[in-house]
Coordinates of C-alpha atoms in Angstrom, one line a residue:
X1 CA 9.6 12.4 -10.9
X2 CA 6.2 12.1 -12.6
X3 CA 2.8 11.3 -11.1
X4 CA 3.2 7.5 -11.3
X5 CA 6.5 7.6 -9.5
X6 CA 5.1 9.8 -6.7
X7 CA 1.9 7.7 -6.3
X8 CA 4.0 4.5 -6.3
X9 CA 6.3 5.8 -3.6
X10 CA 3.4 7.1 -1.5
X11 CA 1.4 3.9 -2.0
X12 CA 4.4 1.6 -1.2
X13 CA 5.1 3.5 1.9
X14 CA 1.4 3.3 3.0
X15 CA 1.3 -0.4 2.2
X16 CA 4.4 -1.2 4.2
X17 CA 3.3 1.0 7.1
X18 CA 0.0 -0.8 7.3
X19 CA 1.4 -4.3 7.0
X20 CA 4.2 -3.7 9.5
X21 CA 1.9 -2.0 12.0
X22 CA -0.7 -4.7 11.8
X23 CA 1.9 -7.5 12.1
X24 CA 3.6 -5.9 15.1
X25 CA 0.3 -5.2 16.9
X26 CA -0.9 -8.8 16.2
X27 CA 2.4 -10.4 17.2
X28 CA 2.8 -8.6 20.5
X29 CA 0.6 -10.3 22.9
X30 CA -0.1 -7.6 25.4
X31 CA -2.4 -4.6 25.9
X32 CA -1.4 -1.3 24.3
X33 CA 0.7 -3.1 21.6
X34 CA -0.4 -0.4 19.2
X35 CA 1.9 2.1 21.1
X36 CA 4.8 0.1 19.7
X37 CA 3.3 -1.1 16.4
X38 CA 2.1 2.2 15.0
X39 CA 5.4 4.1 15.3
X40 CA 7.3 1.0 13.9
X41 CA 4.9 0.9 11.0
X42 CA 5.2 4.6 10.3
X43 CA 9.0 4.4 10.4
X44 CA 9.0 1.4 8.0
X45 CA 6.6 3.2 5.7
X46 CA 8.8 6.3 5.6
X47 CA 11.9 4.3 4.8
X48 CA 10.1 2.5 2.0
X49 CA 8.7 5.8 0.7
X50 CA 12.2 7.3 0.5
X51 CA 13.7 4.2 -1.0
X52 CA 11.1 3.9 -3.7
X53 CA 11.2 7.6 -4.5
X54 CA 14.9 7.5 -5.1
X55 CA 15.3 4.0 -6.7
X56 CA 12.1 3.8 -8.9
X57 CA 13.9 5.0 -12.1
X58 CA 16.5 2.2 -11.7
X59 CA 14.0 -0.6 -11.7
X60 CA 13.2 -2.7 -14.8
X61 CA 9.7 -2.8 -16.2
X62 CA 8.6 -5.9 -14.4
X63 CA 9.8 -4.5 -11.1
X64 CA 8.1 -1.2 -11.7
X65 CA 4.8 -3.0 -12.5
X66 CA 5.1 -5.1 -9.3
X67 CA 5.9 -2.0 -7.2
X68 CA 3.0 -0.1 -8.7
X69 CA 0.7 -3.0 -7.9
X70 CA 2.0 -3.2 -4.3
X71 CA 1.4 0.6 -4.0
X72 CA -2.2 0.2 -5.4
X73 CA -3.0 -2.1 -2.5
X74 CA -2.2 0.5 0.1
X75 CA -3.8 3.4 -1.7
X76 CA -7.0 1.4 -2.1
X77 CA -7.1 0.3 1.6
X78 CA -6.5 3.9 2.8
X79 CA -9.2 5.1 0.4
X80 CA -11.7 2.6 1.8
X81 CA -10.7 3.5 5.3
X82 CA -11.3 7.2 4.5
X83 CA -14.8 6.4 3.1
X84 CA -15.6 4.4 6.1
X85 CA -14.4 7.2 8.4
X86 CA -16.6 9.8 6.8
X87 CA -19.5 7.3 7.3
X88 CA -20.3 6.5 3.7
X89 CA -21.7 3.0 3.9
X90 CA -19.8 2.2 7.0
X91 CA -21.1 -1.4 7.1
X92 CA -20.1 -2.0 3.5
X93 CA -16.5 -0.8 3.9
X94 CA -15.2 -3.2 6.5
X95 CA -11.5 -4.2 6.8
X96 CA -12.1 -7.4 4.9
X97 CA -13.8 -5.6 2.0
X98 CA -11.0 -3.1 1.9
X99 CA -8.3 -5.8 1.9
X100 CA -10.2 -7.7 -0.9
X101 CA -10.6 -4.5 -2.9
X102 CA -6.9 -3.7 -2.4
X103 CA -5.9 -7.1 -3.8
X104 CA -8.2 -6.7 -6.8
X105 CA -6.8 -3.2 -7.4
X106 CA -3.2 -4.6 -7.2
X107 CA -4.0 -7.3 -9.7
X108 CA -5.8 -4.9 -12.1
X109 CA -2.9 -2.4 -11.8
X110 CA -0.3 -5.0 -12.7
X111 CA -2.4 -6.4 -15.6
X112 CA -3.2 -2.9 -16.8
X113 CA 0.5 -1.8 -16.8
X114 CA 1.5 -5.1 -18.4
X115 CA -1.0 -4.7 -21.3
X116 CA 0.0 -1.0 -21.8
X117 CA 3.6 -1.8 -22.0
X118 CA 3.2 -4.7 -24.5

């Protein structure tokens, strides 16, 4: 396993964990829904992390690029959340900005890998 495989597995797990946790929290219409959503998101993220770590070598090139782009989204969002947490331009690094930057990072990652492999 090289660095790209490890970062892709980690990022895919983070992305899945974030998406599942937010969806469960938003879909449950009662107080303290995070007590259910966060553990479900962590469990889903761990499952995806293990699956990608094992199966990444068996994917074709297009699937690898797509998985790396998916992983880049989560890594970028977590990076922005960390910057916001340590109070570096807290007003600038909102959730909307982090999600937008994550989408941009995903597209740039896919295009960068696509151009490198051509």
